[in-house]
Short mmCIF file of C-alpha atoms and ligand atoms in Angstrom, two decimals:
data_model
loop_
_atom_site.label_atom_id
_atom_site.label_comp_id
_atom_site.label_asym_id
_atom_site.label_seq_id
_atom_site.Cartn_x
_atom_site.Cartn_y
_atom_site.Cartn_z
CA MET A 121 77.72 83.58 83.30
CA THR A 122 75.72 85.82 85.59
CA GLU A 123 76.73 85.57 89.20
CA THR A 124 73.79 85.23 91.55
CA VAL A 125 72.80 84.15 94.97
CA THR A 126 69.54 82.43 95.78
CA ILE A 127 67.76 82.98 99.14
CA THR A 128 64.92 80.64 100.09
CA ASP A 129 62.60 81.33 102.95
CA ASN A 130 62.15 78.02 104.69
CA ARG A 131 58.81 79.14 106.18
CA THR A 132 57.23 79.44 102.73
CA GLY A 133 59.48 77.69 100.44
CA LYS A 134 59.73 80.79 98.25
CA SER A 135 63.14 81.83 96.71
CA VAL A 136 64.60 84.88 95.24
CA GLU A 137 67.62 84.98 92.92
CA ILE A 138 69.62 88.07 93.21
CA PRO A 139 72.50 89.15 90.90
CA ILE A 140 75.84 90.02 92.39
CA LYS A 141 76.69 93.55 91.17
CA ASP A 142 79.96 95.30 91.96
CA GLY A 143 80.62 92.82 94.70
CA GLY A 144 77.27 93.33 96.46
CA VAL A 145 73.66 92.10 96.40
CA ASP A 146 70.73 94.55 96.40
CA ALA A 147 69.13 94.44 99.92
CA LYS A 148 65.80 95.55 98.28
CA ALA A 149 65.58 92.17 96.50
CA PHE A 150 65.88 90.48 99.82
CA SER A 151 63.30 92.63 101.40
CA LYS A 152 60.73 91.68 98.74
CA LEU A 153 61.07 87.94 99.84
CA LEU A 154 61.31 88.82 103.56
CA PRO A 155 59.11 91.85 104.43
CA GLY A 156 59.59 92.86 108.03
CA ILE A 157 62.73 90.76 108.48
CA TRP A 158 65.85 92.96 108.90
CA PHE A 159 69.46 92.25 108.29
CA PHE A 160 71.20 92.40 111.72
CA ASP A 161 74.52 94.06 111.30
CA PRO A 162 75.62 96.30 114.24
CA GLY A 163 78.74 98.20 113.25
CA PHE A 164 77.95 97.67 109.59
CA THR A 165 80.57 95.00 109.13
CA ALA A 166 78.79 93.32 106.28
CA THR A 167 76.78 96.28 104.95
CA ALA A 168 77.72 98.43 101.98
CA SER A 169 75.95 101.70 102.70
CA THR A 170 76.49 103.23 99.28
CA SER A 171 78.33 102.69 96.02
CA SER A 172 81.20 105.05 95.54
CA ALA A 173 83.83 106.00 92.92
CA ILE A 174 86.20 107.83 95.20
CA THR A 175 88.46 105.40 97.11
CA ASP A 176 89.30 101.82 96.33
CA LEU A 177 90.40 99.96 99.43
CA ASP A 178 91.43 96.36 99.31
CA GLY A 179 92.17 95.44 103.02
CA THR A 180 93.23 91.87 102.30
CA ASN A 181 96.02 92.86 100.01
CA GLY A 182 96.91 96.25 101.67
CA ILE A 183 95.89 98.29 98.64
CA LEU A 184 94.69 101.91 98.81
CA ARG A 185 93.87 104.11 95.72
CA TYR A 186 92.28 107.47 95.38
CA ARG A 187 90.26 107.68 92.12
CA GLY A 188 92.45 104.67 90.91
CA TYR A 189 95.80 106.35 91.76
CA PRO A 190 97.83 104.25 94.23
CA ILE A 191 98.47 106.00 97.57
CA GLU A 192 102.24 105.40 97.21
CA GLN A 193 102.39 107.41 93.92
CA LEU A 194 100.25 110.26 95.35
CA ALA A 195 102.30 110.42 98.55
CA GLU A 196 105.61 110.51 96.59
CA GLN A 197 104.74 112.69 93.59
CA SER A 198 101.59 114.70 94.42
CA ASN A 199 100.74 117.43 96.98
CA PHE A 200 97.68 117.63 99.33
CA LEU A 201 95.75 120.40 97.37
CA GLU A 202 96.15 118.39 94.12
CA VAL A 203 94.91 115.31 95.97
CA CYS A 204 91.96 117.26 97.32
CA TYR A 205 91.03 118.26 93.72
CA LEU A 206 91.38 114.62 92.56
CA LEU A 207 89.08 113.40 95.40
CA LEU A 208 86.52 116.03 94.80
CA PHE A 209 86.36 116.18 91.08
CA GLY A 210 87.50 112.68 90.01
CA GLU A 211 90.53 113.65 87.76
CA LEU A 212 93.92 115.16 88.39
CA PRO A 213 93.79 118.80 87.45
CA ASN A 214 95.63 120.23 84.53
CA ALA A 215 98.03 123.17 85.10
CA ASP A 216 95.28 125.88 84.83
CA GLN A 217 92.83 123.93 86.91
CA LEU A 218 95.40 123.50 89.50
CA GLU A 219 96.38 126.96 89.61
CA ASN A 220 92.90 128.29 89.98
CA TRP A 221 92.10 125.66 92.64
CA VAL A 222 95.25 126.52 94.68
CA HIS A 223 94.43 130.26 94.22
CA ASP A 224 90.73 129.67 95.50
CA ILE A 225 91.93 127.80 98.58
CA THR A 226 94.73 130.21 99.37
CA TYR A 227 92.48 133.32 99.15
CA HIS A 228 89.78 131.88 101.50
CA THR A 229 92.02 131.02 104.49
CA PHE A 230 90.84 134.06 106.54
CA ILE A 231 87.98 133.81 108.85
CA HIS A 232 85.52 136.43 110.01
CA GLU A 233 86.90 138.47 112.99
CA ASN A 234 83.90 137.77 115.15
CA MET A 235 84.78 134.00 114.92
CA ARG A 236 88.03 134.77 116.70
CA LYS A 237 87.14 137.58 119.09
CA ARG A 238 83.59 136.51 120.23
CA PHE A 239 83.65 132.70 119.55
CA MET A 240 87.19 131.22 119.94
CA GLU A 241 88.16 133.53 122.77
CA GLY A 242 85.08 132.43 124.67
CA PHE A 243 86.44 128.94 125.44
CA HIS A 244 87.90 128.14 128.75
CA HIS A 245 91.65 128.41 128.81
CA ASP A 246 92.22 124.61 128.96
CA ALA A 247 89.57 123.71 126.31
CA HIS A 248 90.59 120.64 124.25
CA PRO A 249 91.30 121.95 120.63
CA MET A 250 89.09 119.11 119.23
CA GLY A 251 86.13 120.42 121.17
CA MET A 252 86.90 123.87 119.96
CA LEU A 253 87.28 122.82 116.35
CA VAL A 254 83.99 120.74 116.27
CA SER A 255 82.31 123.87 117.57
CA ALA A 256 83.91 126.21 115.28
CA ILE A 257 83.27 124.17 112.24
CA ALA A 258 79.55 124.09 113.17
CA ALA A 259 79.55 127.81 113.81
CA LEU A 260 80.78 128.58 110.35
CA SER A 261 77.26 127.73 109.04
CA THR A 262 76.04 130.75 110.85
CA PHE A 263 78.35 132.93 108.88
CA TYR A 264 77.35 131.33 105.47
CA PRO A 265 73.52 130.89 105.58
CA GLU A 266 73.59 130.26 101.83
CA ALA A 267 75.36 126.93 102.59
CA LYS A 268 71.90 125.45 103.11
CA ASP A 269 71.39 125.69 99.33
CA ILE A 270 73.00 122.24 99.01
CA HIS A 271 71.47 121.63 95.44
CA ASP A 272 73.19 124.57 93.90
CA PRO A 273 76.62 123.32 92.56
CA GLU A 274 78.09 126.81 92.71
CA SER A 275 77.18 127.26 96.29
CA ARG A 276 78.48 123.71 97.15
CA TYR A 277 81.76 124.58 95.53
CA LYS A 278 81.98 127.66 97.59
CA GLN A 279 81.48 125.86 100.94
CA ILE A 280 83.80 123.05 99.95
CA ASN A 281 86.45 125.52 99.29
CA ARG A 282 85.78 127.38 102.64
CA LEU A 283 85.95 124.30 104.66
CA ILE A 284 89.20 123.17 103.11
CA SER A 285 90.82 126.52 103.34
CA LYS A 286 89.55 127.66 106.78
CA VAL A 287 89.91 124.46 108.76
CA PRO A 288 93.69 124.85 109.28
CA THR A 289 93.12 128.45 110.37
CA LEU A 290 90.63 127.45 112.90
CA ALA A 291 92.86 124.62 113.89
CA ALA A 292 95.89 126.75 114.54
CA MET A 293 93.61 129.23 116.32
CA ALA A 294 92.37 126.56 118.72
CA TYR A 295 96.18 125.72 119.43
CA ARG A 296 97.13 129.34 119.90
CA ALA A 297 94.21 129.90 122.26
CA SER A 298 95.03 126.78 124.35
CA VAL A 299 98.57 128.02 124.88
CA GLY A 300 97.46 131.70 125.48
CA GLN A 301 99.42 133.05 122.49
CA PRO A 302 97.95 135.60 119.96
CA PHE A 303 96.46 134.24 116.73
CA VAL A 304 98.62 134.36 113.73
CA TYR A 305 96.83 135.42 110.53
CA PRO A 306 97.29 133.18 107.35
CA ASP A 307 100.21 133.98 105.08
CA ASN A 308 99.12 133.82 101.44
CA ASN A 309 102.70 133.63 100.13
CA LEU A 310 103.07 130.10 101.74
CA ASN A 311 101.65 126.89 100.55
CA TYR A 312 98.85 124.95 102.42
CA SER A 313 101.22 123.09 104.80
CA GLU A 314 103.67 125.82 105.17
CA ASN A 315 100.91 128.21 106.04
CA PHE A 316 99.63 126.00 108.78
CA LEU A 317 103.05 125.72 110.31
CA SER A 318 103.30 129.46 110.19
CA MET A 319 99.98 129.91 111.97
CA MET A 320 101.11 127.50 114.59
CA TRP A 321 104.67 128.69 115.27
CA LYS A 322 105.15 132.20 114.09
CA VAL A 323 106.22 134.52 116.97
CA ALA A 324 107.56 138.05 116.15
CA GLU A 325 109.44 137.50 112.87
CA PRO A 326 108.05 139.42 109.84
CA SER A 327 107.51 136.14 107.92
CA TYR A 328 107.85 132.57 109.04
CA GLU A 329 110.18 130.28 107.10
CA PRO A 330 108.98 126.72 107.53
CA ASN A 331 111.47 123.89 107.38
CA PRO A 332 110.84 122.23 103.96
CA VAL A 333 111.36 118.79 105.14
CA LEU A 334 108.74 119.26 107.96
CA ALA A 335 106.27 121.09 105.56
CA LYS A 336 106.75 118.14 103.03
CA ALA A 337 106.24 115.60 105.79
CA LEU A 338 103.05 117.34 106.95
CA ASP A 339 101.80 117.52 103.44
CA THR A 340 102.27 113.82 102.97
CA LEU A 341 100.56 112.91 106.22
CA LEU A 342 97.62 115.05 105.03
CA ILE A 343 97.53 113.20 101.72
CA LEU A 344 97.53 109.79 103.68
CA HIS A 345 94.61 110.87 105.73
CA ALA A 346 92.64 112.45 102.96
CA ASP A 347 90.20 109.77 102.45
CA HIS A 348 89.49 106.19 103.48
CA GLU A 349 86.03 105.30 102.08
CA GLN A 350 83.17 104.49 104.56
CA ASN A 351 84.99 104.89 107.83
CA CYS A 352 83.11 106.02 111.02
CA SER A 353 83.41 109.79 110.33
CA THR A 354 82.81 109.66 106.69
CA THR A 355 79.66 107.43 107.25
CA THR A 356 78.73 110.21 109.75
CA MET A 357 79.21 112.88 107.17
CA ARG A 358 77.00 110.99 104.66
CA VAL A 359 74.38 110.20 107.27
CA VAL A 360 73.96 113.79 108.47
CA GLY A 361 74.32 115.06 104.81
CA SER A 362 71.51 112.65 103.73
CA SER A 363 69.12 114.75 105.97
CA HIS A 364 70.13 117.81 103.82
CA ALA A 365 71.83 119.62 106.73
CA ASP A 366 74.33 122.21 105.53
CA PRO A 367 78.00 121.02 104.98
CA TYR A 368 79.30 122.79 108.17
CA SER A 369 76.93 120.99 110.34
CA ALA A 370 77.59 117.65 108.67
CA ALA A 371 81.37 118.25 108.78
CA ALA A 372 81.16 119.20 112.51
CA ALA A 373 79.43 115.84 113.04
CA ALA A 374 82.02 113.98 111.29
CA THR A 375 84.74 115.84 113.24
CA SER A 376 83.01 114.57 116.36
CA ALA A 377 83.03 110.95 115.11
CA LEU A 378 86.83 111.33 114.41
CA TYR A 379 87.51 112.49 117.84
CA GLY A 380 87.02 109.05 119.55
CA PRO A 381 90.00 106.96 120.51
CA ARG A 382 88.90 104.07 118.31
CA HIS A 383 89.06 106.29 115.24
CA GLY A 384 91.19 109.56 114.83
CA GLY A 385 91.96 109.66 118.54
CA ALA A 386 94.12 106.51 118.32
CA ASN A 387 97.42 108.43 117.42
CA GLU A 388 97.26 110.24 120.72
CA GLN A 389 96.56 106.97 122.56
CA VAL A 390 99.71 105.53 120.80
CA ILE A 391 102.03 108.05 122.42
CA HIS A 392 100.27 107.67 125.90
CA MET A 393 100.81 103.97 125.46
CA LEU A 394 104.53 104.36 124.43
CA ASN A 395 105.13 106.83 127.42
CA ASP A 396 103.48 104.23 129.72
CA ILE A 397 105.77 101.46 128.53
CA GLY A 398 108.69 103.79 129.02
CA THR A 399 111.55 101.43 128.69
CA TYR A 400 112.66 98.27 126.75
CA LYS A 401 112.13 95.95 129.66
CA ASN A 402 108.50 96.86 129.89
CA ILE A 403 107.62 95.89 126.34
CA GLU A 404 107.19 92.10 126.79
CA PRO A 405 104.97 92.46 130.02
CA PHE A 406 102.95 95.03 128.08
CA ILE A 407 102.41 92.74 125.15
CA GLU A 408 101.42 89.85 127.52
CA SER A 409 98.88 92.21 129.17
CA VAL A 410 97.30 93.07 125.78
CA LYS A 411 97.20 89.28 125.09
CA ALA A 412 95.42 88.79 128.34
CA GLY A 413 92.73 91.21 127.17
CA GLU A 414 93.83 94.01 129.64
CA GLY A 415 94.14 96.66 127.00
CA ARG A 416 94.86 97.16 123.27
CA LEU A 417 97.95 97.72 121.30
CA MET A 418 97.01 101.08 120.09
CA GLY A 419 97.79 101.88 116.53
CA PHE A 420 97.32 98.17 115.63
CA GLY A 421 94.38 96.53 113.98
CA HIS A 422 91.89 97.75 111.50
CA ARG A 423 88.28 96.94 110.63
CA VAL A 424 89.24 96.63 106.88
CA TYR A 425 92.97 96.02 106.63
CA LYS A 426 93.82 92.50 107.38
CA ALA A 427 97.45 93.22 105.96
CA TYR A 428 99.96 95.92 106.66
CA ASP A 429 98.23 99.30 106.22
CA PRO A 430 99.92 100.80 103.26
CA ARG A 431 99.72 104.24 104.87
CA ALA A 432 101.71 102.93 107.88
CA ALA A 433 104.47 101.93 105.63
CA ILE A 434 104.69 105.35 104.09
CA VAL A 435 104.50 107.04 107.36
CA LYS A 436 107.35 104.86 108.68
CA LYS A 437 109.62 105.96 105.81
CA GLN A 438 108.58 109.63 106.45
CA ALA A 439 109.64 109.29 110.06
CA ASP A 440 113.23 108.97 109.18
CA ALA A 441 113.32 112.15 107.13
CA VAL A 442 111.68 114.07 110.09
CA PHE A 443 113.97 112.61 112.68
CA ASP A 444 116.96 113.62 110.69
CA VAL A 445 115.80 117.19 111.11
CA THR A 446 114.38 117.16 114.70
CA GLY A 447 116.41 114.38 116.27
CA ARG A 448 115.35 110.82 117.00
CA SER A 449 112.61 110.15 119.55
CA PRO A 450 113.31 107.66 122.17
CA LEU A 451 109.85 106.42 121.76
CA LEU A 452 110.46 105.38 118.22
CA ASP A 453 112.75 102.43 119.46
CA ILE A 454 109.97 101.26 121.72
CA ALA A 455 107.50 101.49 118.80
CA LEU A 456 109.85 99.65 116.50
CA LYS A 457 110.46 96.80 119.12
CA LEU A 458 106.68 96.63 119.70
CA GLU A 459 106.06 96.21 116.01
CA GLU A 460 108.70 93.53 115.58
CA ILE A 461 107.29 91.54 118.54
CA ALA A 462 103.68 91.85 117.52
CA LEU A 463 104.36 90.86 113.96
CA ASN A 464 105.89 87.66 115.04
CA ASP A 465 103.49 86.80 117.82
CA GLU A 466 100.70 84.26 117.22
CA TYR A 467 98.13 86.41 118.99
CA PHE A 468 98.55 89.31 116.64
CA LYS A 469 99.25 87.10 113.57
CA SER A 470 96.14 84.99 113.94
CA ARG A 471 93.89 88.04 114.18
CA ASN A 472 95.62 89.77 111.33
CA LEU A 473 96.70 92.68 113.56
CA TYR A 474 99.15 94.95 111.73
CA PRO A 475 100.24 98.53 112.38
CA ASN A 476 97.71 101.19 111.05
CA VAL A 477 98.29 104.72 110.00
CA ASP A 478 98.16 105.96 113.51
CA PHE A 479 101.00 103.83 114.82
CA TYR A 480 103.74 106.17 113.66
CA THR A 481 101.96 109.45 112.88
CA GLY A 482 101.88 110.50 116.49
CA LEU A 483 105.62 110.16 116.71
CA ILE A 484 106.10 112.39 113.69
CA TYR A 485 103.69 115.07 115.12
CA GLN A 486 105.41 114.90 118.49
CA ALA A 487 108.91 115.33 116.81
CA MET A 488 107.44 118.36 115.02
CA ASN A 489 106.45 119.77 118.40
CA ILE A 490 102.70 119.45 117.78
CA PRO A 491 101.15 118.79 121.11
CA MET A 492 99.28 115.54 121.63
CA ASP A 493 95.86 117.14 121.86
CA MET A 494 96.27 118.45 118.49
CA PHE A 495 96.86 115.19 116.81
CA THR A 496 93.24 114.46 115.96
CA VAL A 497 93.05 118.11 114.77
CA MET A 498 95.73 117.32 112.26
CA PHE A 499 93.67 114.21 111.11
CA THR A 500 90.65 116.48 110.62
CA ILE A 501 92.59 118.89 108.37
CA GLY A 502 93.58 115.89 106.28
CA ARG A 503 90.27 114.14 106.17
CA MET A 504 88.15 117.22 105.24
CA PRO A 505 88.43 116.70 101.38
CA GLY A 506 87.37 113.04 101.84
CA TRP A 507 84.27 113.99 103.77
CA LEU A 508 83.37 116.67 101.36
CA SER A 509 83.94 114.44 98.36
CA HIS A 510 81.53 111.76 99.80
CA TRP A 511 79.06 114.44 100.81
CA GLN A 512 79.06 115.70 97.18
CA GLU A 513 78.85 112.32 95.80
CA MET A 514 75.92 111.45 98.06
CA LEU A 515 73.99 114.45 96.95
CA GLU A 516 74.69 113.72 93.27
CA GLN A 517 73.47 110.18 93.87
CA GLU A 518 70.24 111.62 95.35
CA GLN A 519 70.57 109.20 98.17
CA ARG A 520 67.49 108.67 100.35
CA ILE A 521 67.77 109.70 104.04
CA ALA A 522 69.89 107.33 106.19
CA ARG A 523 67.32 105.48 108.38
CA PRO A 524 68.33 101.98 109.34
CA ARG A 525 65.93 99.52 111.10
CA GLN A 526 66.40 97.90 114.59
CA LEU A 527 65.54 94.55 116.10
CA TYR A 528 63.44 95.46 119.17
CA ILE A 529 64.41 93.39 122.17
CA GLY A 530 62.80 95.47 125.03
CA PRO A 531 59.65 94.74 127.06
CA GLY A 532 56.26 94.25 125.46
CA GLU A 533 53.33 96.60 126.24
CA ARG A 534 53.04 97.40 129.84
CA GLN A 535 50.71 99.77 131.96
CA TYR A 536 51.91 103.05 133.27
CA VAL A 537 52.17 103.07 137.21
CA PRO A 538 51.99 106.48 138.92
CA VAL A 539 55.18 107.36 140.82
CA GLU A 540 53.63 107.00 144.30
CA ASN A 541 52.78 103.38 143.49
CA ARG A 542 56.32 102.37 142.24
N1 LIG B 26 95.31 95.14 120.24
C1 LIG B 26 94.98 94.00 120.69
N2 LIG B 26 94.03 93.20 120.28
C2 LIG B 26 93.22 93.72 119.17
C3 LIG B 26 93.46 94.91 118.68
C4 LIG B 26 94.52 95.68 119.20
N3 LIG B 26 94.76 96.95 118.78
N4 LIG B 26 92.53 95.33 117.77
C5 LIG B 26 91.77 94.18 117.62
N5 LIG B 26 92.13 93.20 118.61
C6 LIG B 26 91.62 91.87 118.74
C7 LIG B 26 90.38 91.92 119.55
O1 LIG B 26 90.51 91.87 121.00
C8 LIG B 26 89.60 90.77 118.81
O2 LIG B 26 90.15 89.55 119.44
P1 LIG B 26 89.11 88.35 119.91
O3 LIG B 26 88.67 87.83 118.58
O4 LIG B 26 90.03 87.45 120.65
O5 LIG B 26 88.01 88.98 120.61
C9 LIG B 26 90.02 90.77 117.39
O6 LIG B 26 91.32 91.38 117.52
C10 LIG B 26 89.01 91.58 116.50
O7 LIG B 26 88.91 92.85 117.09
P2 LIG B 26 87.55 93.75 116.89
O8 LIG B 26 87.60 94.75 117.94
O9 LIG B 26 86.49 92.87 116.71
O10 LIG B 26 87.93 94.51 115.54
P3 LIG B 26 87.24 95.71 115.04
O11 LIG B 26 87.29 95.66 113.46
O12 LIG B 26 85.82 95.93 115.60
O13 LIG B 26 88.15 97.02 115.44
C11 LIG B 26 89.81 98.65 115.70
C12 LIG B 26 89.01 97.66 114.78
C13 LIG B 26 90.55 99.59 114.79
C14 LIG B 26 88.69 99.57 116.45
C15 LIG B 26 90.63 97.84 116.57
O14 LIG B 26 91.53 97.17 115.94
C16 LIG B 26 91.30 98.70 117.77
O15 LIG B 26 90.72 99.11 118.73
N6 LIG B 26 92.62 99.11 117.42
C17 LIG B 26 93.28 99.93 118.33
C18 LIG B 26 92.77 101.39 118.03
C19 LIG B 26 93.29 101.98 116.74
O16 LIG B 26 94.53 101.84 116.54
N7 LIG B 26 92.52 102.67 115.99
C20 LIG B 26 92.93 103.33 114.73
C21 LIG B 26 92.32 102.83 113.51
S1 LIG B 26 93.13 103.37 112.01
C22 LIG B 26 92.78 105.01 111.86
C23 LIG B 26 91.34 105.34 111.63
O17 LIG B 26 90.86 104.85 110.67
O18 LIG B 26 90.68 105.97 112.40
#
């Protein structure tokens, strides 16, 4: 039996029967019946903006898969660069493909000296690293003008490679600038996550030896953040990309979208919240204030997950391994208690509010000594392959430029009045 829906325009009595395909109905078929009538959906809560073969997210059942592989298996058995390859090219690489891919990424981590000397050093000493990163990613397009050639697959591969390899370098550079320390050049003998830790923390030692547990934890967090289908920043990447802007400009826009506290900025807000709560006795009053609408329980709730975010469960496990190395954060006990109370409270239960990925990631970053204003920067490094996979997919789909409609609710025509008469 073909599954369909029928829409009737009660003004004319005309109907249209539309097949349900891949869980959606084609808006063009509605539009034929209803010319000039738009679907009102602010926040796109009921709109599929594209079809995609990258990430499968079932929010009701707490399932997340990249190209069909469960996130739990990838977090446990894969590594970030392999996951990048999977997201971008659709399949896990064989041994040769993986070796070439890792080599290509490792040997593109350096950035043009002008970027450091003229650009990054030009920021004010207390510039937020996210502001610096957004600008630096956009500025990369000026170094690679061939990036505009978005229809050439070879050029696309180069820019994708550069963005994944150079973003950790820019991120670490933004951090070092913000604390007034000299920039550390990438070390090609280290893997992706180790190299980032080296660029963050190396001082005067000839080579930096990262703690393997912390490097593994970081790699896992990057995997968990690598893609999450049509979230706010990925949608931004696709929307900007649909105008055929170069990928650096599109990625800078996506990074800006991630910056907001409702999106990638939430992990920073979680730590502020836990610090504000401070002690056990303040937990209950805090929960009551949230229920009274005086604020939100940061790191809780998600537009798509109406069950426990599977990434949060993995992060929670990862936290134990990290705290074994770094010592336990006193804020962890407050977080655990908050979670326990919220999971048993009718307000949160009835609204399907569960911990999301950001509830515990901030605690891990903090234990690793990564400052709070770098948390969203960490998220950016992780999400870059997801943005690029969607950008590439969007181009291959030859998607039309993103251009939604609006329902105009402003005044009708009025006559201009000169300023002296107003
Ligand atoms: N604390 C308390 N109440 C909440 C929360 C929360 N964290 N999140 C949602 N609600 C309530 C909200 O007040 C509303 O209640 P009511 O129906 O009585 O008005 C109901 O739940 C539905 O909320 P909503 O704002 O309509 O949900 P949304 O899908 O538009 O927002 C969200 C999703 C993630 C922006 C929201 O849950 C939120 O602000 N959470 C805190 C910020 C956060 O942790 N963000 C990270 C998201 S995961 C990482 C990422 O993908 O970037």
